[in-house]
Each structure stands twice: as C-alpha cells, then as structure tokens.
Tab-separated table of C-alpha atoms and ligand atoms in Angstrom:
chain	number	residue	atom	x	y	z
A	1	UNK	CA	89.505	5.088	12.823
A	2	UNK	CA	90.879	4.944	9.191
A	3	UNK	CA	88.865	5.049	6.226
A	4	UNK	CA	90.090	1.294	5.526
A	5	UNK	CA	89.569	-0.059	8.872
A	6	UNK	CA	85.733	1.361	8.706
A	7	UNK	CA	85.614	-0.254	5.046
A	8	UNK	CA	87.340	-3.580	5.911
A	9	UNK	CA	84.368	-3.994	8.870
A	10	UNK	CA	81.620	-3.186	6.361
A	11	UNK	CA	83.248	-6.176	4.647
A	12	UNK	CA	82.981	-8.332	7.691
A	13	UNK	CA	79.403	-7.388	7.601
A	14	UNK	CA	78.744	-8.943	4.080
A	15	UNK	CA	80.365	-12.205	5.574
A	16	UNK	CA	78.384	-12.693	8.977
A	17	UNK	CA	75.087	-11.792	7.159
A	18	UNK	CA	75.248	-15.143	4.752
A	19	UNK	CA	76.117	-16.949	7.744
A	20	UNK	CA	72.869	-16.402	9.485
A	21	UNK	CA	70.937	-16.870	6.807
A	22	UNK	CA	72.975	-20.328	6.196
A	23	UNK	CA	71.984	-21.416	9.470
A	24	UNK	CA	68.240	-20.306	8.957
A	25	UNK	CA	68.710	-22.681	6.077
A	26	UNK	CA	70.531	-25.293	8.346
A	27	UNK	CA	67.318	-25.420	10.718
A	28	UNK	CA	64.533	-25.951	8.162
A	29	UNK	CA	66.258	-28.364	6.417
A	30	UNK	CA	67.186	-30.785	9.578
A	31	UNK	CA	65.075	-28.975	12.652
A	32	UNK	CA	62.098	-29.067	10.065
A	33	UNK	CA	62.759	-31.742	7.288
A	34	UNK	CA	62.572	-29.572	4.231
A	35	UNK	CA	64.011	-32.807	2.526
A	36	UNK	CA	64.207	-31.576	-0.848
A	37	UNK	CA	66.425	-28.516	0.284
A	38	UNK	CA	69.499	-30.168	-1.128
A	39	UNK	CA	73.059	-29.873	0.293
A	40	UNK	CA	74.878	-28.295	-2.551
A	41	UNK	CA	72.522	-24.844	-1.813
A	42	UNK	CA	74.878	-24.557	1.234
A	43	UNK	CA	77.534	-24.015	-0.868
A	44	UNK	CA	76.243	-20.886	-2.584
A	45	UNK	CA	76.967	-18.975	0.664
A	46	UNK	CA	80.690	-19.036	0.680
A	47	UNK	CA	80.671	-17.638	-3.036
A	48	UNK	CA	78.018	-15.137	-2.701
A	49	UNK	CA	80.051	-13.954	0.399
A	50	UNK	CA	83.289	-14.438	-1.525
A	51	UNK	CA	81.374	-12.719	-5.025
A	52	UNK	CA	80.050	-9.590	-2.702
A	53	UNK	CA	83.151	-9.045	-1.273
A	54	UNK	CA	85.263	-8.394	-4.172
A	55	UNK	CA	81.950	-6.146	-5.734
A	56	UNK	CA	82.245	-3.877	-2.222
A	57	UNK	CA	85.496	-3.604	-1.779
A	58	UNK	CA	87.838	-0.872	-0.255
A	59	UNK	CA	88.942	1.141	-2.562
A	60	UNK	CA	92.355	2.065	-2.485
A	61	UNK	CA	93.199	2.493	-6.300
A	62	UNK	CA	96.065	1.950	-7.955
A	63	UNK	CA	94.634	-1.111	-9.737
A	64	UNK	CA	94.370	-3.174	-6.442
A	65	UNK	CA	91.525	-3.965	-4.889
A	66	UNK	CA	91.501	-4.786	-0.496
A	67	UNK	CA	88.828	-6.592	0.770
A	68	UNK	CA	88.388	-9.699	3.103
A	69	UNK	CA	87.469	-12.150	0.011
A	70	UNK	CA	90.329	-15.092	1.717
A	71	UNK	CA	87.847	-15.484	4.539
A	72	UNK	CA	85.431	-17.399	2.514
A	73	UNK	CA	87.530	-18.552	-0.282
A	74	UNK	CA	89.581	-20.452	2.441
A	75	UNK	CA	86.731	-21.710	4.597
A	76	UNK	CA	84.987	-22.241	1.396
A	77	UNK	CA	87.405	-24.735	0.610
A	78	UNK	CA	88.192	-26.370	4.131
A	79	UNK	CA	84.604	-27.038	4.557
A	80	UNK	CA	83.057	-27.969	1.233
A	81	UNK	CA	86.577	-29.669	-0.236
A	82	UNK	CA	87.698	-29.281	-4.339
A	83	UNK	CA	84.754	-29.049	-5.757
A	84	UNK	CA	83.817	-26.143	-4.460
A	85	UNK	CA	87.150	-24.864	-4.236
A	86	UNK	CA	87.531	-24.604	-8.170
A	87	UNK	CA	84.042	-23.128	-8.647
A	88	UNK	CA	85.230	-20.275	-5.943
A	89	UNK	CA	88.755	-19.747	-7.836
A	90	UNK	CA	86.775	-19.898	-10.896
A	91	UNK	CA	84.589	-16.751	-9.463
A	92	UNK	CA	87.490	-15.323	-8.135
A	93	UNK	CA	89.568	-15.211	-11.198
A	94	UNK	CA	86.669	-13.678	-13.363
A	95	UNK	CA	85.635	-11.160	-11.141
A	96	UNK	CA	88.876	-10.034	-10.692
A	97	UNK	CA	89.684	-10.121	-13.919
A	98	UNK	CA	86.547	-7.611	-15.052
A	99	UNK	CA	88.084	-5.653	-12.023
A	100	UNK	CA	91.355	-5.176	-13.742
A	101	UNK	CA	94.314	-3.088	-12.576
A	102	UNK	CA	97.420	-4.608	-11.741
A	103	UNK	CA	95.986	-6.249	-9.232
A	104	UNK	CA	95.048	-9.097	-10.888
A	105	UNK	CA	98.221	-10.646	-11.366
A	106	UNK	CA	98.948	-10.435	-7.875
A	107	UNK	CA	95.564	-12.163	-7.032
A	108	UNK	CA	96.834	-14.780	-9.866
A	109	UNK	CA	99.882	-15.461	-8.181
A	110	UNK	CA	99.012	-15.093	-4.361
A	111	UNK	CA	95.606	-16.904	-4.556
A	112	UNK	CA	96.979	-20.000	-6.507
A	113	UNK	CA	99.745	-20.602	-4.093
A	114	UNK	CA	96.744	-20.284	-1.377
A	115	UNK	CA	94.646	-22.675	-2.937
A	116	UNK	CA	97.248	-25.512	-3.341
A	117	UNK	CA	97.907	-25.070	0.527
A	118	UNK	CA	94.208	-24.664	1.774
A	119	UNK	CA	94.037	-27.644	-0.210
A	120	UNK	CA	96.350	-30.034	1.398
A	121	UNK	CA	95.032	-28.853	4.651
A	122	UNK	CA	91.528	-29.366	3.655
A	123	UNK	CA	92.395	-33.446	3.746
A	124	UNK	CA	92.815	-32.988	7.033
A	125	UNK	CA	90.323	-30.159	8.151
A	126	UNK	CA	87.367	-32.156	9.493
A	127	UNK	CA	89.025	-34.418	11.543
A	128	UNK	CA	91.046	-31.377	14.043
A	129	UNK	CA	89.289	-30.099	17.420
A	130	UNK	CA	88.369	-26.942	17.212
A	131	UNK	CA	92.023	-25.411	18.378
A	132	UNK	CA	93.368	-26.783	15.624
A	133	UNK	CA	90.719	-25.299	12.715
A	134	UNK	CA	91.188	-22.373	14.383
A	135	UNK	CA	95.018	-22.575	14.203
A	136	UNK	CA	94.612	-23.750	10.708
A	137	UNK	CA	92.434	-20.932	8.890
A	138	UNK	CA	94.160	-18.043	11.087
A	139	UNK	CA	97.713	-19.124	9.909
A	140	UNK	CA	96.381	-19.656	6.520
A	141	UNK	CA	94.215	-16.404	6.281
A	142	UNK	CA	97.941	-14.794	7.937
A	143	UNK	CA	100.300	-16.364	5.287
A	144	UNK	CA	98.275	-15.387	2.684
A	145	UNK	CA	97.703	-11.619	3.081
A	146	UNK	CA	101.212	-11.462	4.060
A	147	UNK	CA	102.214	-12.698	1.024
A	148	UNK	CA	99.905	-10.143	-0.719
A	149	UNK	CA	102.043	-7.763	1.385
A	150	UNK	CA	105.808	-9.324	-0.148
A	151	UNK	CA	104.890	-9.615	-3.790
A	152	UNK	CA	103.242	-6.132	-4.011
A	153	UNK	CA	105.498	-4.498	-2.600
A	154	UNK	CA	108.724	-6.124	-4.622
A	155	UNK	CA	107.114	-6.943	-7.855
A	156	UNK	CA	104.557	-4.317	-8.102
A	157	UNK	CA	105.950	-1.446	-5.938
A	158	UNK	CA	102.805	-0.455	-3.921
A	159	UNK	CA	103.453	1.489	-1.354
A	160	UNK	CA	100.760	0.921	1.046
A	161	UNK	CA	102.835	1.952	4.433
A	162	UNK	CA	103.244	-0.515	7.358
A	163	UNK	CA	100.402	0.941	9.231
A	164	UNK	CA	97.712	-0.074	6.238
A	165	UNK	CA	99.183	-3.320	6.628
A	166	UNK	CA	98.768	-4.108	9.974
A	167	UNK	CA	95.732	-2.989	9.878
A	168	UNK	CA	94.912	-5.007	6.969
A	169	UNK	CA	96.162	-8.155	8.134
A	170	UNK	CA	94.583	-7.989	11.912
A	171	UNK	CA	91.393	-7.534	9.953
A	172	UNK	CA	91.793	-10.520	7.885
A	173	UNK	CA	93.047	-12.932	11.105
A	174	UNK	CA	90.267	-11.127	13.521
A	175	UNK	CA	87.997	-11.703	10.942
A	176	UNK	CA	89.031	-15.282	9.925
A	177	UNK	CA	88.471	-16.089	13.868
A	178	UNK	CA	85.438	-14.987	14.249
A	179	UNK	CA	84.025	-17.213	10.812
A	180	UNK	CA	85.591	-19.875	11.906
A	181	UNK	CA	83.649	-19.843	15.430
A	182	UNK	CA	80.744	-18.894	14.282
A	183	UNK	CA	80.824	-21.431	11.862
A	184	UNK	CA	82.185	-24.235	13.438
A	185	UNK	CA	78.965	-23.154	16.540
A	186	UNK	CA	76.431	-23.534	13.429
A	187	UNK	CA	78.045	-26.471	12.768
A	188	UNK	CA	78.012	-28.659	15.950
A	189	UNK	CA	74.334	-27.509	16.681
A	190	UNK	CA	73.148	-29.239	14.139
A	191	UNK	CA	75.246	-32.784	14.631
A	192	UNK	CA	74.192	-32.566	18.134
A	193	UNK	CA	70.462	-31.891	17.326
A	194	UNK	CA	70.897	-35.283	14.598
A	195	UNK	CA	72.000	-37.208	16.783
A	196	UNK	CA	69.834	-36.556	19.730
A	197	UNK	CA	67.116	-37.188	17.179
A	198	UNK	CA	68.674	-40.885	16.739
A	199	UNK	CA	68.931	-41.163	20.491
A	200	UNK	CA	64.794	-39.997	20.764
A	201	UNK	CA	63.482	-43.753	20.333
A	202	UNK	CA	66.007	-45.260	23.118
A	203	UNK	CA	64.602	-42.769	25.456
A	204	UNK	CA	61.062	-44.506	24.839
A	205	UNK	CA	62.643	-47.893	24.485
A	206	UNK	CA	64.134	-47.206	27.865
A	207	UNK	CA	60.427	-45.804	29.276
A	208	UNK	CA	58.808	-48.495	28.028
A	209	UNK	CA	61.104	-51.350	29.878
A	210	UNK	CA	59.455	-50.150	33.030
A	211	UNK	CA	56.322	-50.809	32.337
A	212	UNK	CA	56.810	-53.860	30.108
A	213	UNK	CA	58.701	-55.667	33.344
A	214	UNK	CA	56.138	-54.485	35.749
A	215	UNK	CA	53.138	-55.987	33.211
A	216	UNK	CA	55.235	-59.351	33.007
A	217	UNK	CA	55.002	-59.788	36.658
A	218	UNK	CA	51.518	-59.922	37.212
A	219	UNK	CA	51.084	-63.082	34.663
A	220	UNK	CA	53.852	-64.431	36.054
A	221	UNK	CA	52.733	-64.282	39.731
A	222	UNK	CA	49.156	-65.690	38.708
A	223	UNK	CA	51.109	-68.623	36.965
A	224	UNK	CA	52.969	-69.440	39.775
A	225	UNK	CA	50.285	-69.863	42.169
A	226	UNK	CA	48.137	-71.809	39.985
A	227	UNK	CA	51.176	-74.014	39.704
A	228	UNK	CA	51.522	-74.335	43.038
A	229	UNK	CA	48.114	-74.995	43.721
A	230	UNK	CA	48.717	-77.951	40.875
A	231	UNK	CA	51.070	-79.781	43.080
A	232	UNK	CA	48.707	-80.568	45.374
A	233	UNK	CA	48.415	-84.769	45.598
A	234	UNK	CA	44.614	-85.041	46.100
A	235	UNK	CA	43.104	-82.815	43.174
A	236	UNK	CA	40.946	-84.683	40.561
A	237	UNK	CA	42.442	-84.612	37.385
A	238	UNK	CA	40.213	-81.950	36.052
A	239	UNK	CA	40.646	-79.473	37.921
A	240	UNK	CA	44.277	-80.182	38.280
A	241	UNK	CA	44.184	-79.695	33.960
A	242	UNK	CA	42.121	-76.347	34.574
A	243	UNK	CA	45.115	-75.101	36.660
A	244	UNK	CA	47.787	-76.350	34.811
A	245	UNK	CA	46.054	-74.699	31.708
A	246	UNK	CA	45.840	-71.380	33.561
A	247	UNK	CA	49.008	-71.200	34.130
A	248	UNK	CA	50.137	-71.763	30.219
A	249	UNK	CA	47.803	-69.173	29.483
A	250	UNK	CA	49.192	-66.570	31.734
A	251	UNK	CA	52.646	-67.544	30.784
A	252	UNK	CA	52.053	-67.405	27.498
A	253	UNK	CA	50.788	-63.721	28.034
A	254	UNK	CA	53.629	-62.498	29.289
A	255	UNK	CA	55.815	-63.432	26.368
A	256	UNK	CA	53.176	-61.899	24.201
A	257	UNK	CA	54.218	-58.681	26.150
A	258	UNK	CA	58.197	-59.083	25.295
A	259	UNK	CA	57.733	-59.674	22.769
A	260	UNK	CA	55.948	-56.836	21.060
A	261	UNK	CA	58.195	-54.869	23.106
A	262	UNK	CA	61.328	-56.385	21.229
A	263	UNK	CA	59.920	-56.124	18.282
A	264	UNK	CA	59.625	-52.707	18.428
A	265	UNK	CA	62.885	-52.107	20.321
A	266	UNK	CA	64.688	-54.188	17.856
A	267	UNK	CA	66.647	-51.605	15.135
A	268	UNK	CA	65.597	-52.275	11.675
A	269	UNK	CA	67.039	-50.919	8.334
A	270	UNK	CA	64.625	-48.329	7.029
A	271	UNK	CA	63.013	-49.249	3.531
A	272	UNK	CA	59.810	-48.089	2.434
A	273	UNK	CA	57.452	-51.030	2.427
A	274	UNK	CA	53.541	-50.998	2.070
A	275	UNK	CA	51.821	-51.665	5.132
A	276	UNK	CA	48.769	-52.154	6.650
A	277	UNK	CA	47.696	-49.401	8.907
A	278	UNK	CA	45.055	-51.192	11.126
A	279	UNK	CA	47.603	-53.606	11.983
A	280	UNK	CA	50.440	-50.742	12.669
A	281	UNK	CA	47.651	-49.027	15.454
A	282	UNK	CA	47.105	-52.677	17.136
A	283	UNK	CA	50.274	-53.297	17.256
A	284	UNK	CA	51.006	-50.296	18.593
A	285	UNK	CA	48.221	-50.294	21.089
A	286	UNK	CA	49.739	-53.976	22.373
A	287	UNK	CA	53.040	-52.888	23.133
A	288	UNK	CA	51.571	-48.995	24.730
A	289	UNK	CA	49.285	-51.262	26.667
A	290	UNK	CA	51.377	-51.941	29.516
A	291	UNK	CA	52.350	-48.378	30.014
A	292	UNK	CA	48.594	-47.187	29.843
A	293	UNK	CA	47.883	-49.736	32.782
A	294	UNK	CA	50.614	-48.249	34.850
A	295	UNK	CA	49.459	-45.100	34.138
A	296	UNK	CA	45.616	-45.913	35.206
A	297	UNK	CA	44.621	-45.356	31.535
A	298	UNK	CA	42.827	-46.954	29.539
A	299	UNK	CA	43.917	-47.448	25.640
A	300	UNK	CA	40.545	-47.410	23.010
A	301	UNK	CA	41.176	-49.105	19.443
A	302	UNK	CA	38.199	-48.660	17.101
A	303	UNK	CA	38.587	-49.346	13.741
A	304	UNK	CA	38.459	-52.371	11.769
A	305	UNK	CA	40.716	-54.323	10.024
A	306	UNK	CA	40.486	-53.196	6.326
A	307	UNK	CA	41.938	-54.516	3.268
A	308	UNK	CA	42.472	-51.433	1.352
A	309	UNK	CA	44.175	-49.621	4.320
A	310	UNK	CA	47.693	-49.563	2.908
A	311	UNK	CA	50.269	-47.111	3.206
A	312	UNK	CA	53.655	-46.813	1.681
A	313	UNK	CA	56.486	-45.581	4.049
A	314	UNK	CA	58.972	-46.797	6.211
A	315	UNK	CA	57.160	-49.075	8.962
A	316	UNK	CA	59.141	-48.849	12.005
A	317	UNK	CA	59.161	-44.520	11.461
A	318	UNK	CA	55.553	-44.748	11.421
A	319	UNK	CA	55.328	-46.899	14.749
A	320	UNK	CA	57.573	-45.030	16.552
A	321	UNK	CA	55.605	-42.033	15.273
A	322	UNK	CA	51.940	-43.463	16.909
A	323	UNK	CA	54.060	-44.373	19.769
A	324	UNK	CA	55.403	-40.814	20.416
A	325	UNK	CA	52.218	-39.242	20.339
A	326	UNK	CA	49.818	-42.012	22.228
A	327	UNK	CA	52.686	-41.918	25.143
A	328	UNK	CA	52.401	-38.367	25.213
A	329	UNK	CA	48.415	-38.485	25.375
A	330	UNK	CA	49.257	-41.245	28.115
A	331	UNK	CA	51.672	-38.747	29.850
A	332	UNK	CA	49.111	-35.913	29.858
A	333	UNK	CA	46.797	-37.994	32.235
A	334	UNK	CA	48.197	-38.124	35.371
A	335	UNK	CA	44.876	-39.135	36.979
A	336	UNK	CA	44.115	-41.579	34.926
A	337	UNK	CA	41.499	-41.433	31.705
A	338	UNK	CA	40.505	-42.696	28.432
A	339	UNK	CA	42.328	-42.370	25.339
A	340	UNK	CA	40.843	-43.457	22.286
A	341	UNK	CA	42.361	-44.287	18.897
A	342	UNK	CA	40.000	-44.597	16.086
A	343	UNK	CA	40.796	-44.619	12.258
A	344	UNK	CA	38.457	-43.855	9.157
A	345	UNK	CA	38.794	-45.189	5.828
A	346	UNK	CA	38.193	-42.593	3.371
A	347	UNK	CA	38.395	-43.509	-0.993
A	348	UNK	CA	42.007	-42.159	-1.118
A	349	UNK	CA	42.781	-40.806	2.445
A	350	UNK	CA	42.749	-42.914	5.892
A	351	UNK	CA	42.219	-40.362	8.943
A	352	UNK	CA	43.433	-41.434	12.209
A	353	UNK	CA	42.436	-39.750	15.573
A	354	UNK	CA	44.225	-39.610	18.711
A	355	UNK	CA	42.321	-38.204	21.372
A	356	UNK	CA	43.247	-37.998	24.877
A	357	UNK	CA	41.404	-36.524	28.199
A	358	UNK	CA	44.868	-35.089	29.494
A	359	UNK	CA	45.776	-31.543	30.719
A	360	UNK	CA	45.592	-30.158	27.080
A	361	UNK	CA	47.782	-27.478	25.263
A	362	UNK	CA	47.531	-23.402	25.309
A	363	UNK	CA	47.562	-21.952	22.048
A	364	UNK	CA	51.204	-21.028	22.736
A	365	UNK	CA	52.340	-24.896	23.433
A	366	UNK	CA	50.131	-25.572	20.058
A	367	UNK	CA	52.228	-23.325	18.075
A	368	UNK	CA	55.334	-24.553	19.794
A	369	UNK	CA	54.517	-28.250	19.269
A	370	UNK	CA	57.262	-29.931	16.917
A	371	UNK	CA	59.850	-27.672	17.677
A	372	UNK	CA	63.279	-28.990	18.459
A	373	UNK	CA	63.846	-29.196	22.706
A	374	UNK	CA	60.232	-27.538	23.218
A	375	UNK	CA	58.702	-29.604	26.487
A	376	UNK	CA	56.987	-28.879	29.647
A	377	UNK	CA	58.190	-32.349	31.241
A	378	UNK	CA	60.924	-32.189	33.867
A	379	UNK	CA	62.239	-35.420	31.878
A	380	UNK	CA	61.184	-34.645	29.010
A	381	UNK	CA	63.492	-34.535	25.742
A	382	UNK	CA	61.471	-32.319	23.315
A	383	UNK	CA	61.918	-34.181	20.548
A	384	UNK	CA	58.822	-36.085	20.319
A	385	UNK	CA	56.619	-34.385	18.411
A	386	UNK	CA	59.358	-33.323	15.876
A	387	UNK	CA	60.027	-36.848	14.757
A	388	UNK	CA	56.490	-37.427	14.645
A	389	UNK	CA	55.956	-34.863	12.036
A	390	UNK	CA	58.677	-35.243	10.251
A	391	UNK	CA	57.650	-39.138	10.248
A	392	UNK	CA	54.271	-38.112	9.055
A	393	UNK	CA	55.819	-35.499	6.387
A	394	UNK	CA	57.951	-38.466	4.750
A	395	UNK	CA	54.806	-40.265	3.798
A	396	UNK	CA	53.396	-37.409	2.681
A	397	UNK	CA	50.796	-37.371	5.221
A	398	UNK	CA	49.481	-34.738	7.194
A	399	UNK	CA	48.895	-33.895	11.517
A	400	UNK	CA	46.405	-31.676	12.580
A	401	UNK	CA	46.061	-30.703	16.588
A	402	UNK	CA	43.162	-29.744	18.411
A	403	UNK	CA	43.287	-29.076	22.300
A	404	UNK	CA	41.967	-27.194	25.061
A	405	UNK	CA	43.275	-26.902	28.551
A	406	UNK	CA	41.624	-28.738	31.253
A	407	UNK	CA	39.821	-30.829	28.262
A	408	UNK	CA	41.986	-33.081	26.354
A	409	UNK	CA	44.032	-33.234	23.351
A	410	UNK	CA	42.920	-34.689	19.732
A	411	UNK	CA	45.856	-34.992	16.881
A	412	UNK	CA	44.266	-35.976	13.619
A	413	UNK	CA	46.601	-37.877	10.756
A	414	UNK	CA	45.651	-38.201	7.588
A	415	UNK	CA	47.751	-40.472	5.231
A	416	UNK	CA	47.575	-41.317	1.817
A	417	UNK	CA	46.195	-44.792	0.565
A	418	UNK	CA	48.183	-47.006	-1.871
A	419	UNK	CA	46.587	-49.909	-2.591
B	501	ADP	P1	58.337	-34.602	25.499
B	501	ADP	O1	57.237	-35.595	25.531
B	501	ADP	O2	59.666	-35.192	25.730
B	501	ADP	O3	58.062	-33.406	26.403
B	501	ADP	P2	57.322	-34.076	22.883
B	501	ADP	O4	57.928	-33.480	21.665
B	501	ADP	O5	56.765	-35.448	22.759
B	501	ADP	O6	58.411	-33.998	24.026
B	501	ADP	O7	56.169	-33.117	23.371
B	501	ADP	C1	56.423	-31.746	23.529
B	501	ADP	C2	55.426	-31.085	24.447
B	501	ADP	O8	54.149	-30.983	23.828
B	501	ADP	C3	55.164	-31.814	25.746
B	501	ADP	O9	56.123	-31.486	26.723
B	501	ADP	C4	53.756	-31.336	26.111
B	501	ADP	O10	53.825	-30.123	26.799
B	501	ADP	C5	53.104	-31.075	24.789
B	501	ADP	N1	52.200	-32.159	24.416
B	501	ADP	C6	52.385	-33.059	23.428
B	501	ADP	N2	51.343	-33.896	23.322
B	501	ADP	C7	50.466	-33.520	24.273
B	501	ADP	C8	49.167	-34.005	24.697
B	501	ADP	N3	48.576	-35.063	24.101
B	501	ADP	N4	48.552	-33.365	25.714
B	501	ADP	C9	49.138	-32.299	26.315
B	501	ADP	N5	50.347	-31.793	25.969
B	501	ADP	C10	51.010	-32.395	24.969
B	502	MG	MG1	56.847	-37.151	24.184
C-alpha cells in the first residue's frame, strides 16, 4: 500500500471519529432530554472534522496539501444549509491560507466553484431518498477532486502521476459513501425514535379503550334492567321512582367514565399552565380506574386536596406521565393487588409516591429503566418510562425508584411548588 493511500485512511479516521461522538451527542439530547444542548453544537462537528483534516494532512509537498477535507465541507453544507456553509469556507480559506504554497489558489478556485454547486443542491438535499443523497455527495465529492486534478495539472503543472490520482479520488468517493451512510443511519434513528415517542400516548389511549368499554357495560346493563323492571304496570309509584332513579344514576356513571377517558385522549396544545396536583392524581386515578378493575387491582388515592399544591408545567405531559407509570404498576400485578398513590405537601416540594405490590425490578431493569425500547413486555413499547422522566425533568422535578423482586415497586416524584 502507498504511503498516500495509508495517509488518506488515517484521514478517514479523523472523520468517522466526530461522527460517533455526534451521535453520542444525538442520544442525550433526544434519547435523554438534555434540553439545553442546543442544535447549533451539532454543527461544530463538520468543521472540527473539516479543521483536523487540513492540520493532518498528507504531505506531498510542493505547496499542496491532499487530504479528504471535501467530505465534510460538502456534507457540512448539504446538511446544515448556508450558514454553516460560509463559516466552513471561512475555516477553509484561513487555514489554508496559514498553510501556504501554491496550493492555495487552487483551493481558492476549486472550492468556490464547489460551494456554489453543493449549494444549489443543498435546496434540494433533504427532500431525496437515500439513492439519491448518495448519488448527490459521491458525484459532487467526484467532480470536485477531479477538478483539483484539471487545474493543477494545467495551471500549476503538478505532476502527481495517474496512479496518485486514482488513488486519490477512490478515496475521496469511498470515503464520501461511507459519511453519507453513516450519517444519513444516525440520522433516521433519531426521527424514528421522535416519532415513536409521539406515537407512545396512542398506544395507552388505545389500551385504555378496552377497559373503558368493558367498565361502560356494567352501568349500562344495571340500567337496563332497572328500566325494565320500571315498565312493569302494577308498581307503586315509589318504588317505580327508586328504579327509574337507579337507572339515571348508573347511566350517568358511565358517561362519567367517557368522559375522563376523552378528556385525556383528546390532543391538546402544550403550554405551561399552573395546576393543581391533587386534582391531576384524581383525575388520573378516575380514568386508570377502569383498567385497575380489569386487572383485579385495586387503585389507593390518599392525599388531600390542598390549596398550595401548584405546579407549573405542561398539564396533559404530566398526566400522561402518572398514567405511564400507575399502568405500569397496574401491569406488574398480574394477580391482582393494591396500588397506592399518596402525595405529601412539603413548604417548597410536593412528594408523590407510587407504590405497587407487582413482580418488582432487578437492579439491572432499575438501571435500565428510562432507556429508549428497554421492556420485558411481549407488547410492550419501551418508551414509557422515558417520557415519564423526561416529563418529570421539564418541570424540573425529580423520580426516584425503589423495588425489589417478588415485593413491589415504589417510584417517588418530587416536584417543585409555585404558588
Ligand atoms: P413498557 O411498559 O412498554 O414495557 P415502560 O418504559 O413503561 O415500557 O417500562 C419499561 C420496563 O420497566 C417494563 O417493561 C418493566 O419491565 C419495567 N417496569 C416499569 N415499571 C415497573 C413496575 N412498577 N414494576 C415492575 N417493573 C416495572
Ligand atoms: Mg409502560
């Protein structure tokens, strides 16, 4: 193997490296909710890749300088559009420039033509399949070094051989089609994992609506009988009123039952709202009520209604956060038990327990707990627990677990007052 070829792969090394850590970067910031990591630190990868690059280069001498530098400056640009396109020609320039040799005017002329055509393509990038990018940043990558190849050789006179160039340029295209996978993998990863996470509260919606219709009939069945019994000619009024009333009653339960269940079904815009936190854990309990029953559990609300028990956050998140974790304490009892839910006022902190007398967690599934796609369910999704503590982390809140196998399972919240 040539001394260029071993050089242009040690290159190739200084570009997969960023990638990885980009995609370490990638998981805390969606897979974990690291909020405040903002979205323009992704863009220091493609010009740290591009910057070490052009500072390890292979050296050939004469003034010019080989290395695999296009590779980022191109996906650089097809991914993160103009803005970061100038601040990478800006780098480029200047670092060649302190380089010096003759190379830089070639770099002046070949990159700018590159950058006006990775450019117009960038318009377009996003929207191709995956043939297409590919297509795209290997012809680009291809044009590019092969005009390197046409202006050195007539305007500066290099004379680099035709083997160094092949070489050269199946580096570059390998090299550009390998990035572009990998990145493009990193990529849909991610959009798949945010979008399953939107998906998450159907999957309960649609859990719920099993027990919710089986709960409806049982009212509905009483009603009807007491109805019938109604019609019969010789009852004294009375009684006929007692029956008649029983039958409101019942019916009137049942639409209690819908409706908490639509109202926590129903989409709502997120806005961060105080709210009451007593009255999120009934509610809660009301519509998780139904499923319990199925289940042969029974659902435990202690706590009393408190005036200063306000929370800022977004209400819904924090509903369908107590939902996720009661149905999993549900879930954990196949046999039927007791879960109880009781909440503490403290001067500046409200705790909330959840404790369950399920199949409990190893230390291994405690660890594990909130990790993307982590479940022992045959149906489960894994995603539960995530939400839940990112929910919790948005309000600045915290989740502590407790749990022992065979005994039960207790998750502690404590949440910030705001009164
Ligand atoms: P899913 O419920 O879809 O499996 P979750 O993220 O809600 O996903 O939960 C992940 C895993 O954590 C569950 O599969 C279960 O093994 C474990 N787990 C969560 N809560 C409990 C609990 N209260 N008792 C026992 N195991 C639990
Ligand atoms: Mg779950």
């Amino acid at each position: 193997m040539d001394l260029i070829t071993k050089d242009l792969l040690i290159n190739f090394l200084i570009i997969l490296l960023p990638l990885f850590l980009m995609q370490s970067l990638y998981q805390l910031k969606y897979a974990y909710r690291f909020e405040n990591l903002k979205e323009w630190v992704f863009a220091i990868f493609p010009v740290l890749t591009m910057v070490s690059c052009m500072l390890f280069p292979v050296g050939i001498g004469d003034g010019f300088s080989w290395d695999l530098r296009r590779i980022p400056f191109i996906l650089g640009i097809l991914y993160g559009g103009y803005k970061l396109g100038f601040i990478l020609l800006f780098f480029l320039f200047a670092i060649r420039y302190f380089i010096g040799g003759n190379g830089f005017y070639l770099t002046l002329i070949t990159i700018s033509l590159l950058a006006v055509l990775v450019l117009f393509f960038s318009r377009y990038y996003m929207k191709m399949s995956l043939k297409q990018k590919l297509t795209t940043s290997c012809s680009l990558i291809f044009l590019s070094v092969l005009m390197s190849v046409f202006f050195s050789e007539k305007l500066f006179e290099s004379n680099m051989g035709a083997r160094m160039w092949v070489q050269y340029i199946v580096i570059n295209v390998t090299g550009m089609f390998i990035t572009t996978l990998l990145w493009e993998g990193i990529r849909n990863n991610f959009e798949v994992l945010q979008k399953l996470m939107k998906t998450e509260k159907l999957e309960v919606v649609s859990h719920l609506a099993a027990s919710i219709s089986h709960e409806v009939r049982n009212p509905l069945t009483v009603s009807r009988g007491f109805m019938q019994l109604s019609s019969d000619e010789e009852l004294s009024p009375q009684v006929r009123k007692f029956y008649v009333d029983t039958a409101i009653q019942e019916m009137d339960r049942a639409s209690e039952i819908i409706n908490d269940y639509l109202t926590f079904a129903r989409p709502e815009i997120d806005k961060k709202e105080k709210f009451n936190v007593f009255e999120e854990i009934q509610g809660v309990a009301d519509i998780l009520t139904p499923l319990a029953n199925m289940n042969n559990t029974q659902l435990k609300v202690s706590s009393e209604k408190n005036e200063y028990g306000f929370v800022l956050g977004e209400r819904k998140k924090f509903e369908q956060c107590l939902v996720n974790i009661i149905k999993n304490g549900i879930e954990s009892m196949p046999d039927g038990g007791k879960l109880q839910i009781d909440m503490i006022q403290h001067s500046s902190t409200i705790q909330i327990t959840i404790r369950d007398e399920g199949t409990g967690m190893t230390q291994e599934q405690i660890n594990r707990l909130g990790e993307p796609y982590f479940t022992t369910k045959s149906k489960g999704t894994g995603l539960g627990m995530m939400v839940s503590f990112s929910i919790i982390k948005e309000i600045n809140g915290k989740i502590r677990v407790e749990s022992e196998r065979g005994k039960g399972t207790c998750f502690t919240i404590e949440l910030p007052v705001c009164n």
